[in-house]
XYZ file of N, CA and C in Angstrom:
399
model
N -9.417 3.934 10.600
C -8.123 4.076 9.106
C -8.644 3.705 7.792
N -8.571 4.140 7.074
C -8.983 3.723 5.652
C -8.111 3.803 4.740
N -8.133 2.809 3.528
C -7.314 3.111 2.515
C -8.048 2.575 1.184
N -7.887 3.285 -0.091
C -8.338 2.956 -1.225
C -6.944 3.002 -1.974
N -6.890 1.745 -2.918
C -6.006 2.004 -4.099
C -6.106 1.247 -4.942
N -5.690 1.586 -6.013
C -5.901 0.928 -7.416
C -4.077 0.458 -8.131
N -4.313 -0.761 -8.563
C -2.839 -0.997 -8.844
C -2.936 -1.628 -10.256
N -1.979 -1.831 -10.673
C -1.457 -2.267 -12.313
C -0.067 -3.325 -12.210
N -0.483 -4.148 -12.560
C 0.925 -5.037 -12.178
C 1.156 -5.675 -13.817
N 2.320 -5.971 -13.832
C 3.061 -6.520 -15.245
C 4.023 -7.674 -14.922
N 3.504 -8.670 -15.083
C 4.012 -9.825 -14.612
C 5.387 -10.471 -15.736
N 6.540 -9.918 -15.173
C 7.826 -10.013 -15.890
C 8.019 -11.532 -16.269
N 7.886 -12.447 -15.292
C 8.343 -13.903 -15.169
C 7.657 -14.426 -14.428
N 7.670 -15.803 -14.665
C 7.131 -16.685 -13.606
C 7.056 -16.599 -11.931
N 8.136 -15.703 -11.853
C 8.209 -15.454 -10.479
C 8.692 -14.193 -9.797
N 8.457 -12.936 -11.045
C 8.831 -11.763 -10.813
C 7.750 -10.726 -11.472
N 7.428 -9.723 -11.009
C 6.375 -8.702 -11.565
C 6.748 -7.451 -11.422
N 6.429 -6.307 -11.713
C 6.403 -5.029 -11.699
C 5.002 -4.401 -10.969
N 4.975 -3.491 -10.251
C 3.468 -3.077 -9.802
C 3.761 -1.667 -9.357
N 2.616 -1.027 -10.292
C 2.486 0.564 -9.973
C 1.337 0.584 -9.212
N 1.022 1.431 -7.929
C -0.153 1.510 -6.925
C -0.263 3.141 -6.947
N -1.540 3.290 -7.133
C -1.957 4.826 -6.718
C -2.925 5.012 -5.809
N -3.088 5.561 -4.698
C -4.126 5.531 -3.584
C -4.150 6.531 -3.098
N -5.209 6.577 -1.751
C -5.518 7.543 -0.759
C -5.852 6.767 0.415
N -5.186 7.321 1.607
C -5.037 6.718 2.918
C -5.437 7.876 4.006
N -6.217 7.312 4.904
C -6.815 8.255 5.948
C -6.359 7.720 6.917
N -5.753 8.535 8.195
C -5.722 8.276 9.513
C -5.968 9.055 10.371
N -7.110 8.974 11.171
C -7.836 9.767 12.071
C -7.381 9.515 13.608
N -6.998 10.474 14.289
C -6.315 10.530 15.864
C -5.255 9.726 15.821
N -4.527 9.597 15.058
C -3.411 8.567 14.885
C -2.184 8.759 16.220
N -1.962 9.875 16.379
C -1.135 10.226 17.907
C -1.487 11.550 18.267
N -1.332 11.313 19.571
C -1.900 12.460 20.473
C -0.589 13.451 20.468
N -0.801 14.640 20.177
C 0.230 15.928 20.127
C 0.189 16.674 21.724
N -0.821 17.520 22.571
C -0.925 17.787 23.499
C -2.303 17.808 23.724
N -2.432 17.867 24.952
C -3.727 18.075 25.469
C -4.558 19.329 24.771
N -4.088 20.463 24.548
C -4.328 21.527 23.993
C -4.782 21.298 22.475
N -3.750 20.477 21.880
C -3.938 20.317 20.276
C -4.680 19.123 19.985
N -4.875 18.089 20.790
C -5.404 16.857 20.488
C -4.608 16.214 19.910
N -5.432 15.370 18.831
C -4.704 14.213 18.252
C -4.423 15.000 16.774
N -3.527 14.239 16.311
C -3.398 14.521 14.642
C -4.193 13.618 13.662
N -4.659 14.467 13.138
C -5.314 13.372 11.758
C -4.185 13.337 10.565
N -3.852 12.314 9.540
C -3.233 12.153 8.693
C -3.848 11.737 7.257
N -3.514 12.426 6.289
C -4.414 11.935 4.996
C -3.313 12.056 4.078
N -3.270 11.061 3.221
C -2.014 10.880 2.204
C -2.663 10.402 0.653
N -2.136 11.289 -0.145
C -2.512 10.291 -1.490
C -1.254 9.886 -2.057
N -0.840 8.739 -2.255
C 0.169 8.077 -2.451
C 0.444 7.430 -3.859
N 1.804 7.158 -4.517
C 1.983 6.545 -5.901
C 3.344 5.810 -5.683
N 3.131 4.268 -5.581
C 4.121 3.593 -5.210
C 4.693 2.846 -6.537
N 6.050 2.030 -6.487
C 6.436 1.296 -7.371
C 6.926 0.539 -6.628
N 6.704 -1.362 -7.014
C 7.187 -2.007 -6.343
C 7.804 -3.202 -7.042
N 8.404 -4.110 -6.708
C 8.748 -5.472 -7.375
C 8.515 -6.309 -6.360
N 7.488 -7.317 -6.911
C 6.850 -8.476 -6.206
C 7.490 -9.886 -6.732
N 8.012 -10.460 -5.771
C 8.539 -12.023 -6.183
C 7.610 -12.738 -5.393
N 6.912 -13.712 -6.534
C 6.044 -14.814 -6.051
C 6.577 -15.913 -6.841
N 6.263 -16.897 -6.275
C 6.279 -18.302 -6.821
C 5.016 -18.868 -7.562
N 4.858 -19.215 -8.312
C 3.526 -19.560 -9.124
C 2.963 -21.162 -9.176
N 2.145 -20.880 -7.962
C 1.576 -22.498 -8.047
C 0.303 -22.732 -8.653
N -0.214 -23.925 -8.794
C -1.707 -23.848 -9.385
C -2.737 -23.086 -8.956
N -3.050 -23.085 -7.920
C -4.201 -22.189 -6.937
C -3.635 -21.234 -6.350
N -2.502 -21.194 -5.644
C -2.135 -20.238 -4.258
C -0.907 -19.363 -4.892
N -0.780 -18.214 -4.735
C 0.066 -17.571 -5.212
C 0.762 -16.717 -3.958
N 1.545 -17.016 -3.078
C 2.140 -16.344 -2.337
C 3.160 -15.417 -2.557
N 3.373 -14.208 -2.352
C 4.511 -13.067 -2.670
C 4.660 -12.055 -1.470
N 6.109 -11.433 -2.184
C 6.459 -10.431 -1.146
C 6.848 -9.507 -2.193
N 6.663 -8.801 -1.810
C 6.874 -7.164 -2.568
C 7.827 -5.855 -1.835
N 8.297 -5.299 -2.696
C 9.114 -4.232 -1.766
C 9.028 -2.798 -2.965
N 9.166 -1.502 -2.359
C 9.481 -1.045 -3.291
C 9.563 0.680 -3.042
N 9.546 1.636 -3.699
C 9.648 3.259 -2.839
C 8.058 3.763 -3.546
N 8.002 4.952 -2.933
C 6.945 5.811 -3.418
C 7.099 7.152 -2.869
N 5.822 8.049 -3.391
C 5.924 9.270 -3.072
C 4.419 9.775 -2.315
N 4.659 10.359 -1.255
C 3.412 10.235 -0.416
C 2.920 11.611 -0.164
N 1.982 12.680 -0.852
C 1.350 13.912 -0.618
C 0.695 14.094 1.150
N 1.313 14.418 1.880
C 0.906 13.924 3.219
C 0.258 15.220 3.658
N -1.030 15.354 4.673
C -1.564 16.522 4.905
C -1.925 16.071 6.344
N -1.359 16.668 7.386
C -1.203 16.449 8.761
C -2.151 17.846 9.486
N -3.291 17.536 10.082
C -3.960 18.199 10.677
C -4.393 17.879 11.996
N -4.263 18.951 12.897
C -4.675 18.981 14.640
C -5.645 20.340 14.736
N -5.766 20.085 16.028
C -7.073 21.617 16.324
C -6.124 23.010 15.988
N -4.861 22.657 16.016
C -3.787 24.318 16.027
C -3.544 24.581 14.492
N -3.122 23.534 13.789
C -2.317 23.820 12.679
C -2.481 22.506 11.404
N -2.448 22.976 10.187
C -2.578 21.850 9.229
C -1.362 22.401 8.371
N -0.895 21.014 7.935
C 0.567 21.023 7.212
C 0.311 20.182 5.915
N 0.895 20.439 4.935
C 0.885 19.830 3.641
C 2.406 19.285 3.299
N 2.732 18.386 2.951
C 4.209 18.014 2.473
C 4.187 16.858 1.631
N 5.313 16.754 0.824
C 5.342 15.549 -0.009
C 6.585 14.950 0.613
N 6.441 13.625 0.716
C 7.510 12.597 1.945
C 8.101 11.706 0.758
N 8.835 10.800 0.721
C 9.688 9.980 0.025
C 9.204 8.937 1.013
N 9.152 7.536 0.512
C 9.120 6.407 1.469
C 9.525 5.274 0.791
N 9.762 4.009 1.558
C 9.599 3.084 1.272
C 8.724 1.750 1.925
N 8.233 0.807 1.172
C 7.078 -0.468 1.440
C 8.034 -1.642 1.176
N 6.941 -2.179 1.670
C 7.254 -3.768 1.997
C 5.966 -4.616 2.041
N 5.635 -5.648 1.972
C 4.778 -6.485 2.336
C 4.225 -7.741 1.869
N 3.812 -8.730 2.334
C 3.759 -9.723 2.071
C 1.960 -10.138 1.708
N 1.819 -11.388 0.810
C 0.239 -11.536 0.513
C 0.246 -12.837 -0.250
N -0.783 -12.837 -0.259
C -1.416 -14.457 -0.967
C -2.520 -14.061 -2.398
N -2.358 -14.752 -3.239
C -3.360 -14.782 -4.496
C -4.049 -16.113 -4.155
N -5.516 -16.240 -4.565
C -5.915 -17.503 -4.611
C -6.644 -17.265 -5.976
N -6.098 -18.323 -7.206
C -6.209 -18.189 -8.457
C -7.778 -18.915 -8.707
N -9.059 -18.112 -8.971
C -10.441 -18.944 -9.133
C -10.647 -19.573 -10.103
N -10.044 -18.639 -11.201
C -10.539 -18.855 -12.641
C -9.252 -18.552 -13.147
N -9.046 -18.761 -14.669
C -7.726 -18.467 -15.788
C -7.514 -17.159 -15.356
N -8.602 -16.264 -15.362
C -8.556 -14.677 -15.486
C -9.034 -13.961 -14.659
N -9.194 -14.276 -12.960
C -9.721 -13.867 -12.027
C -9.123 -14.325 -10.739
N -8.590 -13.649 -9.502
C -7.760 -14.174 -8.552
C -8.576 -13.242 -7.196
N -8.597 -13.894 -6.044
C -8.980 -12.893 -4.875
C -7.337 -12.735 -4.432
N -7.389 -11.780 -3.915
C -5.859 -10.953 -3.607
C -5.890 -10.238 -1.862
N -4.869 -10.909 -1.484
C -4.963 -10.318 0.123
C -3.597 -9.823 0.219
N -3.462 -8.798 1.067
C -1.904 -8.192 1.306
C -1.982 -7.278 2.483
N -0.794 -7.464 3.336
C -0.293 -6.857 4.406
C 0.773 -5.899 3.936
N 0.778 -4.926 4.274
C 1.895 -4.041 3.732
C 2.386 -3.001 4.661
N 3.735 -2.399 4.936
C 4.344 -1.683 5.882
C 4.644 -0.392 5.306
N 4.552 0.920 5.147
C 4.669 1.974 4.508
C 5.548 3.118 5.639
N 6.933 3.090 5.520
C 7.689 4.144 6.218
C 8.277 5.328 5.509
N 7.771 6.666 5.982
C 7.549 7.583 5.369
C 8.659 8.736 6.091
N 9.039 9.422 5.492
C 10.210 10.612 6.113
C 9.094 11.681 6.802
N 9.549 12.609 7.363
C 8.690 13.764 7.724
C 7.695 13.089 9.129
N 7.033 14.020 9.567
C 6.551 14.129 10.897
C 5.804 13.381 10.881
N 5.722 12.008 10.638
C 4.512 11.118 10.996
C 4.904 9.781 11.431
N 4.490 9.267 12.196
C 4.567 7.982 13.221
C 4.568 6.851 12.035
N 5.591 5.923 12.070
C 5.893 4.838 11.051
C 5.873 3.356 12.011
N 5.361 2.450 11.799
C 5.251 2.239 10.212
C 3.553 2.500 9.775
N 3.473 2.866 8.661
C 1.686 3.272 8.577
C 1.340 1.532 8.163
N 0.639 0.807 8.296
C 0.190 -0.591 7.931
C -0.975 -0.543 7.276
N -1.011 -0.890 6.179
C -2.207 -1.405 5.498
C -2.689 -2.794 4.950
N -3.851 -2.881 5.312
C -4.465 -4.439 4.680
C -5.283 -4.268 3.371
N -4.734 -5.176 2.475
C -6.134 -5.157 1.412
C -6.347 -6.154 0.751
N -7.524 -6.208 0.694
C -8.443 -7.567 0.101
C -9.066 -7.122 -0.974
N -9.143 -7.796 -2.249
C -9.546 -7.700 -3.026
C -9.617 -8.487 -3.898
N -9.754 -8.085 -5.240
C -9.572 -8.826 -6.653
C -8.650 -8.650 -7.738
N -8.418 -9.546 -8.457
C -7.309 -9.318 -9.452
C -7.976 -9.881 -10.404
N -7.499 -9.399 -11.844
C -8.096 -9.686 -13.066
C -6.775 -9.844 -13.950
N -6.360 -10.917 -14.569
C -5.417 -11.477 -15.158
C -5.773 -11.065 -16.667
N -5.070 -10.357 -17.588
C -5.058 -10.464 -19.213
C -4.124 -10.899 -19.566
């Protein structure tokens, strides 16, 4: 399974922020349908909006995030292919490590609960960097 995403975050106060994320996730062989149909693959383009709550310590920035999103999901097996737009909610926990005034490392574990014919939750792990302007 793979996820590629890009986020923009606006720090509203020292303890809360708004975040918008756009991304693509791919899940191969996520669930077994039947012996003849094989396994089902799922691909989704998603856009989410979250509220992020974080205490701001000097170097470490733990946070909790939650929000809603839209998921353009394509389900494929050996017999059929379907494309649907689903609504979902997500929540996650993470940690930012401030290395410089304008640069931090970022890690997050998030769960996405999506309506439709996909097994829930979809777990994503994000590891990356953050630039503060």
